[in-house]
Amino acid sequence: MEAVADVCFPDEPGHQALGRVREARALWDKAQSAPTLVGVDGQVVVSPRELIEEKERTIHVYRDLVRARQAYETSEQGRQQALRIASMLVLVLGQAQAKVVELSRRVDALTGVGVHAPDPMRALQPQLDRARDQAARLSAQLERAVRQRDEAQRIADLAARRVQMLETYLLDIGQQPLVSNAGDLPAIPADAIAHDVPGEDSALDQFDEILARTDDALDREREAVRDAADDLGVTAERHDSSEPRVIAGSVLPHPRSPAGDPNPELFRTTLNNSYGLDDDVAVLRERLALAEKDRHKTAVSLQQSLLPQELEQPDDLRIAATYQPGDSDAGGDWYDVVSLGAGRTAFVIGDVMGRGVRAAAAMGQLRAAVRAYARLDLPPHEVLQLLDGLAAEIAASQIATCVYAVHDPSEERLVYASAGHLPILVRHGDGTVRRAENPTGPPLGTGGWLHASGSIGLPPGATAVLYTDGLVERRGMDIDESVAVLERTLASVQGTPADICATLLRTLDVDAYLEDDIAVMALQHPTRTGADAELFANAALDLVGGGIEAAPRARTFTRDTLASWHLPAETCDLGVLAASELVANALQHGTPPVGLRLRRTDRRLIIEVTDGDDHLPRRRQAGPADEDGRGISVIAAIVSSWGSRRDPAGGKAVWCELPLGG
């Protein structure tokens, strides 16, 4: 009785709660023998015992509804995680099969040369046998993941039907269904993903490790789905009989139950529970609803506070983004825009798997890390490489996907790298839509994988869309088919980036499928004409051969170009001085080829000098007797900002910016 008191009256002192339970017990005993109430016309008005039993039954239904919803979310999460593991195993199986082919060719080469080479053969044949065995085991593991996905789907469907029927029953008796009170669900271990490891035995050892880890992950997911099935009172595996096994329990006479319904267990109430309490159903419902509302509000508030409150707007692009939390809880979706200087801009969108406060907190740490790594102005694949190692420390038990892209206005393209994320889509001015085709690496936190960068064009008039899986993922639909639907939708969408985001959400009817949170970002490269086009211009000079005449050539070129752009005289003078210092530094400390590039926008003048040496300059304090070391200090004194970066193809670029009025 003390345990019942603690559950029913958690906010009251122990002795008061126990007293209330004893009073309720006494009322129950009294109601058992109470006479039936009779109206003036001789008809039965109400039976006290029936009234109390109806309240008990309603409480049982509410408890079952919470359990059914938890079972649905657990099995649905198990389905998604089994699908992700299957996708990972496809990659690993391809690597293992490639290893088998490689070893087979080497063995065949040794066999066919006609020279006896027993030592290499003795070393390679066991490796080949081991690789073949691993490929077979990976194939079996993949089949297991697919089976578990299908089984989790079946349990999720049963749970969804039970939730619907219990909610219908509550509405029929005048009660309101509760919102979901399911907690955070376990995620797939982030290290259960394949990655390359150099060397023969080490690569095969890695396949063994992946098999062990994915086997362990699938075991945990199978147990979670079985627990969900137990909560529903059905078996977690199919048997010869088409009828699911039902665990003993009372059954509600549902008013809409059709005769011969093939799933009568969906109406079952809580398993053999007897509470015997005269609790107020309205108070119970209010307590549970308020607790769930507070938890959901906390997670959503944390999520939205960690997202950028205002996006940086580069000179050459128009940007808009939107975030929409899921119905059940906030998730780990995020996006960001980072200015890199010299007109270049980084864009990132990602998704931490899972829901609730923990996923939102991990998202905030990853977003902060991305901003820090972006400031290094590294190629996209190197940023993901750094983020991959950090992600395992931040959220070792969670998986995160991410795509990181950089836009350089002088190249009119996006250079990107993806860690398990959905492809970028680009809509051109004529309505054609292109999908970023470069292969994606595994999600963040796996460690050891060598990410690679790809590129996709973003010419004037084009719009790129970055998004998370909540926008396209639908139950019962293949993800590639869902992305194809998004492509067709994007082909017909026009307007500003904000209009495009809103139209995609509305056209894809996300409100009807809002189980997961959604983040969408649109980048638009506008087509400029007339006076607006005159505010954007580029000019470049190759200083071939260097020599003492290179600096004067650079100064003359800069002066003539800035004058042709009708810039103020003071800006022209500062621009010539900055270009002269940067070129002089490149000629003295760098290596050929040296180039000068000038760019103006409606807000700034950008001067950039490139050379073949990859040592980045740094600002230092020159002594009174030093003959050099003052160039960068001069630049920093006259410009609004300056920086440098290495070129992936070799060499470096040093740039500075001067503000333009208006």
PDB file of N, CA, C and O in Angstrom, residues 215-281:
ATOM      1  N   ASP A 215      26.881  -6.980 -34.645  1.00  0.00           N
ATOM      2  CA  ASP A 215      26.133  -8.073 -34.038  1.00  0.00           C
ATOM      3  C   ASP A 215      25.623  -7.667 -32.662  1.00  0.00           C
ATOM      4  O   ASP A 215      24.470  -7.919 -32.302  1.00  0.00           O
ATOM      5  N   ASP A 216      26.495  -6.994 -31.894  1.00  0.00           N
ATOM      6  CA  ASP A 216      26.095  -6.523 -30.572  1.00  0.00           C
ATOM      7  C   ASP A 216      24.999  -5.471 -30.679  1.00  0.00           C
ATOM      8  O   ASP A 216      24.033  -5.477 -29.907  1.00  0.00           O
ATOM      9  N   ALA A 217      25.128  -4.550 -31.643  1.00  0.00           N
ATOM     10  CA  ALA A 217      24.118  -3.507 -31.820  1.00  0.00           C
ATOM     11  C   ALA A 217      22.773  -4.112 -32.215  1.00  0.00           C
ATOM     12  O   ALA A 217      21.719  -3.714 -31.695  1.00  0.00           O
ATOM     13  N   LEU A 218      22.788  -5.107 -33.121  1.00  0.00           N
ATOM     14  CA  LEU A 218      21.542  -5.750 -33.526  1.00  0.00           C
ATOM     15  C   LEU A 218      20.923  -6.534 -32.370  1.00  0.00           C
ATOM     16  O   LEU A 218      19.691  -6.603 -32.241  1.00  0.00           O
ATOM     17  N   ASP A 219      21.766  -7.146 -31.521  1.00  0.00           N
ATOM     18  CA  ASP A 219      21.239  -7.847 -30.347  1.00  0.00           C
ATOM     19  C   ASP A 219      20.473  -6.886 -29.441  1.00  0.00           C
ATOM     20  O   ASP A 219      19.374  -7.197 -28.954  1.00  0.00           O
ATOM     21  N   ARG A 220      21.069  -5.701 -29.213  1.00  0.00           N
ATOM     22  CA  ARG A 220      20.403  -4.724 -28.337  1.00  0.00           C
ATOM     23  C   ARG A 220      19.091  -4.238 -28.951  1.00  0.00           C
ATOM     24  O   ARG A 220      18.084  -4.086 -28.245  1.00  0.00           O
ATOM     25  N   GLU A 221      19.101  -4.001 -30.253  1.00  0.00           N
ATOM     26  CA  GLU A 221      17.875  -3.540 -30.896  1.00  0.00           C
ATOM     27  C   GLU A 221      16.808  -4.637 -30.887  1.00  0.00           C
ATOM     28  O   GLU A 221      15.621  -4.350 -30.717  1.00  0.00           O
ATOM     29  N   ARG A 222      17.225  -5.898 -31.046  1.00  0.00           N
ATOM     30  CA  ARG A 222      16.259  -6.994 -31.006  1.00  0.00           C
ATOM     31  C   ARG A 222      15.602  -7.079 -29.632  1.00  0.00           C
ATOM     32  O   ARG A 222      14.386  -7.267 -29.526  1.00  0.00           O
ATOM     33  N   GLU A 223      16.399  -6.921 -28.567  1.00  0.00           N
ATOM     34  CA  GLU A 223      15.839  -6.960 -27.222  1.00  0.00           C
ATOM     35  C   GLU A 223      14.883  -5.801 -26.990  1.00  0.00           C
ATOM     36  O   GLU A 223      13.845  -5.957 -26.342  1.00  0.00           O
ATOM     37  N   ALA A 224      15.219  -4.623 -27.524  1.00  0.00           N
ATOM     38  CA  ALA A 224      14.333  -3.468 -27.351  1.00  0.00           C
ATOM     39  C   ALA A 224      13.001  -3.704 -28.047  1.00  0.00           C
ATOM     40  O   ALA A 224      11.933  -3.396 -27.500  1.00  0.00           O
ATOM     41  N   VAL A 225      13.034  -4.272 -29.256  1.00  0.00           N
ATOM     42  CA  VAL A 225      11.789  -4.548 -29.975  1.00  0.00           C
ATOM     43  C   VAL A 225      11.002  -5.650 -29.273  1.00  0.00           C
ATOM     44  O   VAL A 225       9.768  -5.611 -29.208  1.00  0.00           O
ATOM     45  N   ARG A 226      11.699  -6.641 -28.727  1.00  0.00           N
ATOM     46  CA  ARG A 226      10.998  -7.692 -27.971  1.00  0.00           C
ATOM     47  C   ARG A 226      10.308  -7.105 -26.746  1.00  0.00           C
ATOM     48  O   ARG A 226       9.178  -7.494 -26.405  1.00  0.00           O
ATOM     49  N   ASP A 227      10.979  -6.182 -26.055  1.00  0.00           N
ATOM     50  CA  ASP A 227      10.342  -5.526 -24.903  1.00  0.00           C
ATOM     51  C   ASP A 227       9.095  -4.761 -25.345  1.00  0.00           C
ATOM     52  O   ASP A 227       8.069  -4.759 -24.646  1.00  0.00           O
ATOM     53  N   ALA A 228       9.191  -4.107 -26.502  1.00  0.00           N
ATOM     54  CA  ALA A 228       8.021  -3.396 -27.014  1.00  0.00           C
ATOM     55  C   ALA A 228       6.892  -4.367 -27.323  1.00  0.00           C
ATOM     56  O   ALA A 228       5.718  -4.090 -27.052  1.00  0.00           O
ATOM     57  N   ALA A 229       7.237  -5.538 -27.900  1.00  0.00           N
ATOM     58  CA  ALA A 229       6.216  -6.542 -28.188  1.00  0.00           C
ATOM     59  C   ALA A 229       5.591  -7.068 -26.898  1.00  0.00           C
ATOM     60  O   ALA A 229       4.376  -7.291 -26.826  1.00  0.00           O
ATOM     61  N   ASP A 230       6.416  -7.246 -25.852  1.00  0.00           N
ATOM     62  CA  ASP A 230       5.869  -7.698 -24.571  1.00  0.00           C
ATOM     63  C   ASP A 230       4.899  -6.671 -24.008  1.00  0.00           C
ATOM     64  O   ASP A 230       3.869  -7.024 -23.417  1.00  0.00           O
ATOM     65  N   ASP A 231       5.222  -5.385 -24.174  1.00  0.00           N
ATOM     66  CA  ASP A 231       4.311  -4.346 -23.704  1.00  0.00           C
ATOM     67  C   ASP A 231       2.974  -4.408 -24.436  1.00  0.00           C
ATOM     68  O   ASP A 231       1.933  -4.069 -23.871  1.00  0.00           O
ATOM     69  N   LEU A 232       3.014  -4.837 -25.692  1.00  0.00           N
ATOM     70  CA  LEU A 232       1.780  -4.967 -26.466  1.00  0.00           C
ATOM     71  C   LEU A 232       1.063  -6.278 -26.189  1.00  0.00           C
ATOM     72  O   LEU A 232      -0.109  -6.438 -26.524  1.00  0.00           O
ATOM     73  N   GLY A 233       1.798  -7.243 -25.624  1.00  0.00           N
ATOM     74  CA  GLY A 233       1.192  -8.536 -25.368  1.00  0.00           C
ATOM     75  C   GLY A 233       1.175  -9.450 -26.568  1.00  0.00           C
ATOM     76  O   GLY A 233       0.324 -10.331 -26.687  1.00  0.00           O
ATOM     77  N   VAL A 234       2.115  -9.235 -27.511  1.00  0.00           N
ATOM     78  CA  VAL A 234       2.205 -10.098 -28.683  1.00  0.00           C
ATOM     79  C   VAL A 234       3.617 -10.635 -28.766  1.00  0.00           C
ATOM     80  O   VAL A 234       4.544 -10.141 -28.127  1.00  0.00           O
ATOM     81  N   THR A 235       3.789 -11.672 -29.567  1.00  0.00           N
ATOM     82  CA  THR A 235       5.116 -12.238 -29.737  1.00  0.00           C
ATOM     83  C   THR A 235       5.941 -11.346 -30.645  1.00  0.00           C
ATOM     84  O   THR A 235       5.416 -10.670 -31.525  1.00  0.00           O
ATOM     85  N   ALA A 236       7.254 -11.375 -30.433  1.00  0.00           N
ATOM     86  CA  ALA A 236       8.155 -10.546 -31.233  1.00  0.00           C
ATOM     87  C   ALA A 236       8.608 -11.241 -32.494  1.00  0.00           C
ATOM     88  O   ALA A 236       9.292 -10.658 -33.306  1.00  0.00           O
ATOM     89  N   GLU A 237       8.277 -12.504 -32.676  1.00  0.00           N
ATOM     90  CA  GLU A 237       8.632 -13.214 -33.910  1.00  0.00           C
ATOM     91  C   GLU A 237       7.371 -13.842 -34.480  1.00  0.00           C
ATOM     92  O   GLU A 237       6.449 -14.199 -33.746  1.00  0.00           O
ATOM     93  N   ARG A 238       7.360 -14.014 -35.775  1.00  0.00           N
ATOM     94  CA  ARG A 238       6.229 -14.683 -36.422  1.00  0.00           C
ATOM     95  C   ARG A 238       6.334 -16.201 -36.238  1.00  0.00           C
ATOM     96  O   ARG A 238       7.427 -16.747 -36.225  1.00  0.00           O
ATOM     97  N   HIS A 239       5.182 -16.859 -36.107  1.00  0.00           N
ATOM     98  CA  HIS A 239       5.137 -18.314 -35.982  1.00  0.00           C
ATOM     99  C   HIS A 239       4.296 -18.869 -37.129  1.00  0.00           C
ATOM    100  O   HIS A 239       3.807 -18.138 -37.993  1.00  0.00           O
ATOM    101  N   ASP A 240       4.112 -20.177 -37.115  1.00  0.00           N
ATOM    102  CA  ASP A 240       3.349 -20.806 -38.186  1.00  0.00           C
ATOM    103  C   ASP A 240       1.916 -20.293 -38.211  1.00  0.00           C
ATOM    104  O   ASP A 240       1.309 -20.144 -39.260  1.00  0.00           O
ATOM    105  N   SER A 241       1.364 -20.048 -37.017  1.00  0.00           N
ATOM    106  CA  SER A 241      -0.004 -19.550 -36.942  1.00  0.00           C
ATOM    107  C   SER A 241      -0.054 -18.097 -37.370  1.00  0.00           C
ATOM    108  O   SER A 241       0.814 -17.308 -37.042  1.00  0.00           O
ATOM    109  N   SER A 242      -1.098 -17.741 -38.106  1.00  0.00           N
ATOM    110  CA  SER A 242      -1.239 -16.357 -38.550  1.00  0.00           C
ATOM    111  C   SER A 242      -1.745 -15.454 -37.439  1.00  0.00           C
ATOM    112  O   SER A 242      -1.679 -14.239 -37.546  1.00  0.00           O
ATOM    113  N   GLU A 243      -2.290 -16.042 -36.357  1.00  0.00           N
ATOM    114  CA  GLU A 243      -2.811 -15.233 -35.265  1.00  0.00           C
ATOM    115  C   GLU A 243      -1.717 -14.941 -34.245  1.00  0.00           C
ATOM    116  O   GLU A 243      -1.048 -15.855 -33.775  1.00  0.00           O
ATOM    117  N   PRO A 244      -1.490 -13.681 -33.864  1.00  0.00           N
ATOM    118  CA  PRO A 244      -0.499 -13.373 -32.834  1.00  0.00           C
ATOM    119  C   PRO A 244      -0.914 -13.943 -31.489  1.00  0.00           C
ATOM    120  O   PRO A 244      -2.103 -14.027 -31.166  1.00  0.00           O
ATOM    121  N   ARG A 245       0.091 -14.343 -30.711  1.00  0.00           N
ATOM    122  CA  ARG A 245      -0.188 -14.835 -29.363  1.00  0.00           C
ATOM    123  C   ARG A 245      -0.532 -13.651 -28.472  1.00  0.00           C
ATOM    124  O   ARG A 245       0.098 -12.608 -28.528  1.00  0.00           O
ATOM    125  N   VAL A 246      -1.559 -13.831 -27.629  1.00  0.00           N
ATOM    126  CA  VAL A 246      -2.010 -12.768 -26.734  1.00  0.00           C
ATOM    127  C   VAL A 246      -1.709 -13.166 -25.299  1.00  0.00           C
ATOM    128  O   VAL A 246      -2.011 -14.276 -24.880  1.00  0.00           O
ATOM    129  N   ILE A 247      -1.069 -12.265 -24.561  1.00  0.00           N
ATOM    130  CA  ILE A 247      -0.820 -12.504 -23.149  1.00  0.00           C
ATOM    131  C   ILE A 247      -2.105 -12.247 -22.388  1.00  0.00           C
ATOM    132  O   ILE A 247      -2.851 -11.312 -22.688  1.00  0.00           O
ATOM    133  N   ALA A 248      -2.346 -13.051 -21.368  1.00  0.00           N
ATOM    134  CA  ALA A 248      -3.620 -12.978 -20.650  1.00  0.00           C
ATOM    135  C   ALA A 248      -3.844 -11.595 -20.075  1.00  0.00           C
ATOM    136  O   ALA A 248      -2.955 -10.969 -19.528  1.00  0.00           O
ATOM    137  N   GLY A 249      -5.078 -11.122 -20.166  1.00  0.00           N
ATOM    138  CA  GLY A 249      -5.437  -9.810 -19.630  1.00  0.00           C
ATOM    139  C   GLY A 249      -6.881  -9.532 -19.952  1.00  0.00           C
ATOM    140  O   GLY A 249      -7.510 -10.201 -20.759  1.00  0.00           O
ATOM    141  N   SER A 250      -7.460  -8.530 -19.323  1.00  0.00           N
ATOM    142  CA  SER A 250      -8.851  -8.203 -19.571  1.00  0.00           C
ATOM    143  C   SER A 250      -8.991  -7.498 -20.907  1.00  0.00           C
ATOM    144  O   SER A 250      -8.051  -6.925 -21.430  1.00  0.00           O
ATOM    145  N   VAL A 251     -10.199  -7.554 -21.476  1.00  0.00           N
ATOM    146  CA  VAL A 251     -10.455  -6.985 -22.791  1.00  0.00           C
ATOM    147  C   VAL A 251     -11.584  -5.977 -22.688  1.00  0.00           C
ATOM    148  O   VAL A 251     -12.609  -6.236 -22.072  1.00  0.00           O
ATOM    149  N   LEU A 252     -11.375  -4.797 -23.321  1.00  0.00           N
ATOM    150  CA  LEU A 252     -12.395  -3.756 -23.307  1.00  0.00           C
ATOM    151  C   LEU A 252     -13.447  -4.019 -24.379  1.00  0.00           C
ATOM    152  O   LEU A 252     -13.101  -4.345 -25.511  1.00  0.00           O
ATOM    153  N   PRO A 253     -14.709  -3.843 -24.050  1.00  0.00           N
ATOM    154  CA  PRO A 253     -15.752  -3.960 -25.080  1.00  0.00           C
ATOM    155  C   PRO A 253     -15.787  -2.684 -25.917  1.00  0.00           C
ATOM    156  O   PRO A 253     -16.557  -1.768 -25.651  1.00  0.00           O
ATOM    157  N   HIS A 254     -14.905  -2.607 -26.929  1.00  0.00           N
ATOM    158  CA  HIS A 254     -14.807  -1.385 -27.730  1.00  0.00           C
ATOM    159  C   HIS A 254     -16.098  -1.176 -28.516  1.00  0.00           C
ATOM    160  O   HIS A 254     -16.581  -2.088 -29.183  1.00  0.00           O
ATOM    161  N   PRO A 255     -16.687   0.014 -28.463  1.00  0.00           N
ATOM    162  CA  PRO A 255     -17.985   0.224 -29.125  1.00  0.00           C
ATOM    163  C   PRO A 255     -17.921   0.088 -30.632  1.00  0.00           C
ATOM    164  O   PRO A 255     -18.934  -0.140 -31.267  1.00  0.00           O
ATOM    165  N   ARG A 256     -16.718   0.247 -31.234  1.00  0.00           N
ATOM    166  CA  ARG A 256     -16.615   0.166 -32.685  1.00  0.00           C
ATOM    167  C   ARG A 256     -15.933  -1.115 -33.146  1.00  0.00           C
ATOM    168  O   ARG A 256     -15.479  -1.210 -34.268  1.00  0.00           O
ATOM    169  N   SER A 257     -15.828  -2.099 -32.252  1.00  0.00           N
ATOM    170  CA  SER A 257     -15.122  -3.329 -32.604  1.00  0.00           C
ATOM    171  C   SER A 257     -15.958  -4.134 -33.587  1.00  0.00           C
ATOM    172  O   SER A 257     -17.060  -4.563 -33.266  1.00  0.00           O
ATOM    173  N   PRO A 258     -15.460  -4.373 -34.801  1.00  0.00           N
ATOM    174  CA  PRO A 258     -16.223  -5.163 -35.776  1.00  0.00           C
ATOM    175  C   PRO A 258     -16.190  -6.637 -35.426  1.00  0.00           C
ATOM    176  O   PRO A 258     -15.257  -7.124 -34.802  1.00  0.00           O
ATOM    177  N   ALA A 259     -17.191  -7.332 -35.837  1.00  0.00           N
ATOM    178  CA  ALA A 259     -17.245  -8.772 -35.574  1.00  0.00           C
ATOM    179  C   ALA A 259     -16.143  -9.474 -36.353  1.00  0.00           C
ATOM    180  O   ALA A 259     -15.882  -9.172 -37.507  1.00  0.00           O
ATOM    181  N   GLY A 260     -15.518 -10.448 -35.696  1.00  0.00           N
ATOM    182  CA  GLY A 260     -14.470 -11.215 -36.353  1.00  0.00           C
ATOM    183  C   GLY A 260     -13.208 -10.425 -36.607  1.00  0.00           C
ATOM    184  O   GLY A 260     -12.493 -10.720 -37.563  1.00  0.00           O
ATOM    185  N   ASP A 261     -12.917  -9.413 -35.791  1.00  0.00           N
ATOM    186  CA  ASP A 261     -11.694  -8.626 -35.999  1.00  0.00           C
ATOM    187  C   ASP A 261     -10.474  -9.517 -35.842  1.00  0.00           C
ATOM    188  O   ASP A 261     -10.367 -10.273 -34.872  1.00  0.00           O
ATOM    189  N   PRO A 262      -9.518  -9.497 -36.780  1.00  0.00           N
ATOM    190  CA  PRO A 262      -8.370 -10.416 -36.733  1.00  0.00           C
ATOM    191  C   PRO A 262      -7.361 -10.049 -35.659  1.00  0.00           C
ATOM    192  O   PRO A 262      -6.451 -10.816 -35.413  1.00  0.00           O
ATOM    193  N   ASN A 263      -7.494  -8.893 -35.029  1.00  0.00           N
ATOM    194  CA  ASN A 263      -6.528  -8.473 -34.011  1.00  0.00           C
ATOM    195  C   ASN A 263      -7.248  -8.065 -32.729  1.00  0.00           C
ATOM    196  O   ASN A 263      -7.195  -6.903 -32.315  1.00  0.00           O
ATOM    197  N   PRO A 264      -7.936  -9.003 -32.076  1.00  0.00           N
ATOM    198  CA  PRO A 264      -8.673  -8.621 -30.864  1.00  0.00           C
ATOM    199  C   PRO A 264      -7.750  -8.181 -29.743  1.00  0.00           C
ATOM    200  O   PRO A 264      -8.169  -7.484 -28.839  1.00  0.00           O
ATOM    201  N   GLU A 265      -6.481  -8.617 -29.770  1.00  0.00           N
ATOM    202  CA  GLU A 265      -5.592  -8.257 -28.669  1.00  0.00           C
ATOM    203  C   GLU A 265      -5.308  -6.756 -28.651  1.00  0.00           C
ATOM    204  O   GLU A 265      -4.803  -6.232 -27.663  1.00  0.00           O
ATOM    205  N   LEU A 266      -5.659  -6.052 -29.723  1.00  0.00           N
ATOM    206  CA  LEU A 266      -5.403  -4.616 -29.750  1.00  0.00           C
ATOM    207  C   LEU A 266      -6.293  -3.871 -28.770  1.00  0.00           C
ATOM    208  O   LEU A 266      -6.035  -2.712 -28.450  1.00  0.00           O
ATOM    209  N   PHE A 267      -7.380  -4.520 -28.291  1.00  0.00           N
ATOM    210  CA  PHE A 267      -8.268  -3.884 -27.326  1.00  0.00           C
ATOM    211  C   PHE A 267      -7.916  -4.239 -25.888  1.00  0.00           C
ATOM    212  O   PHE A 267      -8.572  -3.792 -24.960  1.00  0.00           O
ATOM    213  N   ARG A 268      -6.852  -5.041 -25.683  1.00  0.00           N
ATOM    214  CA  ARG A 268      -6.527  -5.528 -24.356  1.00  0.00           C
ATOM    215  C   ARG A 268      -6.097  -4.374 -23.458  1.00  0.00           C
ATOM    216  O   ARG A 268      -5.355  -3.497 -23.856  1.00  0.00           O
ATOM    217  N   THR A 269      -6.551  -4.390 -22.204  1.00  0.00           N
ATOM    218  CA  THR A 269      -6.119  -3.371 -21.248  1.00  0.00           C
ATOM    219  C   THR A 269      -4.857  -3.847 -20.552  1.00  0.00           C
ATOM    220  O   THR A 269      -4.296  -4.880 -20.869  1.00  0.00           O
ATOM    221  N   THR A 270      -4.411  -3.091 -19.556  1.00  0.00           N
ATOM    222  CA  THR A 270      -3.172  -3.409 -18.847  1.00  0.00           C
ATOM    223  C   THR A 270      -3.196  -4.841 -18.321  1.00  0.00           C
ATOM    224  O   THR A 270      -4.207  -5.296 -17.794  1.00  0.00           O
ATOM    225  N   LEU A 271      -2.059  -5.523 -18.430  1.00  0.00           N
ATOM    226  CA  LEU A 271      -2.005  -6.950 -18.134  1.00  0.00           C
ATOM    227  C   LEU A 271      -2.282  -7.235 -16.661  1.00  0.00           C
ATOM    228  O   LEU A 271      -1.482  -6.922 -15.793  1.00  0.00           O
ATOM    229  N   ASN A 272      -3.454  -7.841 -16.384  1.00  0.00           N
ATOM    230  CA  ASN A 272      -3.755  -8.379 -15.054  1.00  0.00           C
ATOM    231  C   ASN A 272      -3.428  -7.399 -13.934  1.00  0.00           C
ATOM    232  O   ASN A 272      -2.981  -7.792 -12.862  1.00  0.00           O
ATOM    233  N   ASN A 273      -3.600  -6.106 -14.167  1.00  0.00           N
ATOM    234  CA  ASN A 273      -3.354  -5.112 -13.126  1.00  0.00           C
ATOM    235  C   ASN A 273      -4.661  -4.799 -12.409  1.00  0.00           C
ATOM    236  O   ASN A 273      -5.698  -4.607 -13.030  1.00  0.00           O
ATOM    237  N   SER A 274      -4.592  -4.701 -11.109  1.00  0.00           N
ATOM    238  CA  SER A 274      -5.762  -4.339 -10.325  1.00  0.00           C
ATOM    239  C   SER A 274      -5.332  -3.307  -9.310  1.00  0.00           C
ATOM    240  O   SER A 274      -4.595  -3.610  -8.372  1.00  0.00           O
ATOM    241  N   TYR A 275      -5.764  -2.082  -9.510  1.00  0.00           N
ATOM    242  CA  TYR A 275      -5.295  -1.004  -8.646  1.00  0.00           C
ATOM    243  C   TYR A 275      -6.262  -0.725  -7.505  1.00  0.00           C
ATOM    244  O   TYR A 275      -5.853  -0.401  -6.398  1.00  0.00           O
ATOM    245  N   GLY A 276      -7.558  -0.767  -7.806  1.00  0.00           N
ATOM    246  CA  GLY A 276      -8.514  -0.583  -6.746  1.00  0.00           C
ATOM    247  C   GLY A 276      -8.473   0.804  -6.155  1.00  0.00           C
ATOM    248  O   GLY A 276      -8.621   0.963  -4.947  1.00  0.00           O
ATOM    249  N   LEU A 277      -8.274   1.849  -6.963  1.00  0.00           N
ATOM    250  CA  LEU A 277      -8.154   3.202  -6.453  1.00  0.00           C
ATOM    251  C   LEU A 277      -9.292   4.054  -6.996  1.00  0.00           C
ATOM    252  O   LEU A 277      -9.666   3.944  -8.163  1.00  0.00           O
ATOM    253  N   ASP A 278      -9.764   4.959  -6.180  1.00  0.00           N
ATOM    254  CA  ASP A 278     -10.783   5.899  -6.602  1.00  0.00           C
ATOM    255  C   ASP A 278     -10.117   7.218  -6.965  1.00  0.00           C
ATOM    256  O   ASP A 278     -10.465   8.267  -6.457  1.00  0.00           O
ATOM    257  N   ASP A 279      -9.084   7.119  -7.820  1.00  0.00           N
ATOM    258  CA  ASP A 279      -8.349   8.327  -8.207  1.00  0.00           C
ATOM    259  C   ASP A 279      -9.169   9.120  -9.206  1.00  0.00           C
ATOM    260  O   ASP A 279      -9.998   8.585  -9.923  1.00  0.00           O
ATOM    261  N   ASP A 280      -8.892  10.388  -9.244  1.00  0.00           N
ATOM    262  CA  ASP A 280      -9.576  11.289 -10.159  1.00  0.00           C
ATOM    263  C   ASP A 280      -8.896  11.196 -11.521  1.00  0.00           C
ATOM    264  O   ASP A 280      -7.727  11.562 -11.673  1.00  0.00           O
ATOM    265  N   VAL A 281      -9.618  10.699 -12.526  1.00  0.00           N
ATOM    266  CA  VAL A 281      -9.027  10.510 -13.846  1.00  0.00           C
ATOM    267  C   VAL A 281      -8.574  11.840 -14.442  1.00  0.00           C
ATOM    268  O   VAL A 281      -7.535  11.933 -15.087  1.00  0.00           O
TER     269      VAL A 281
END
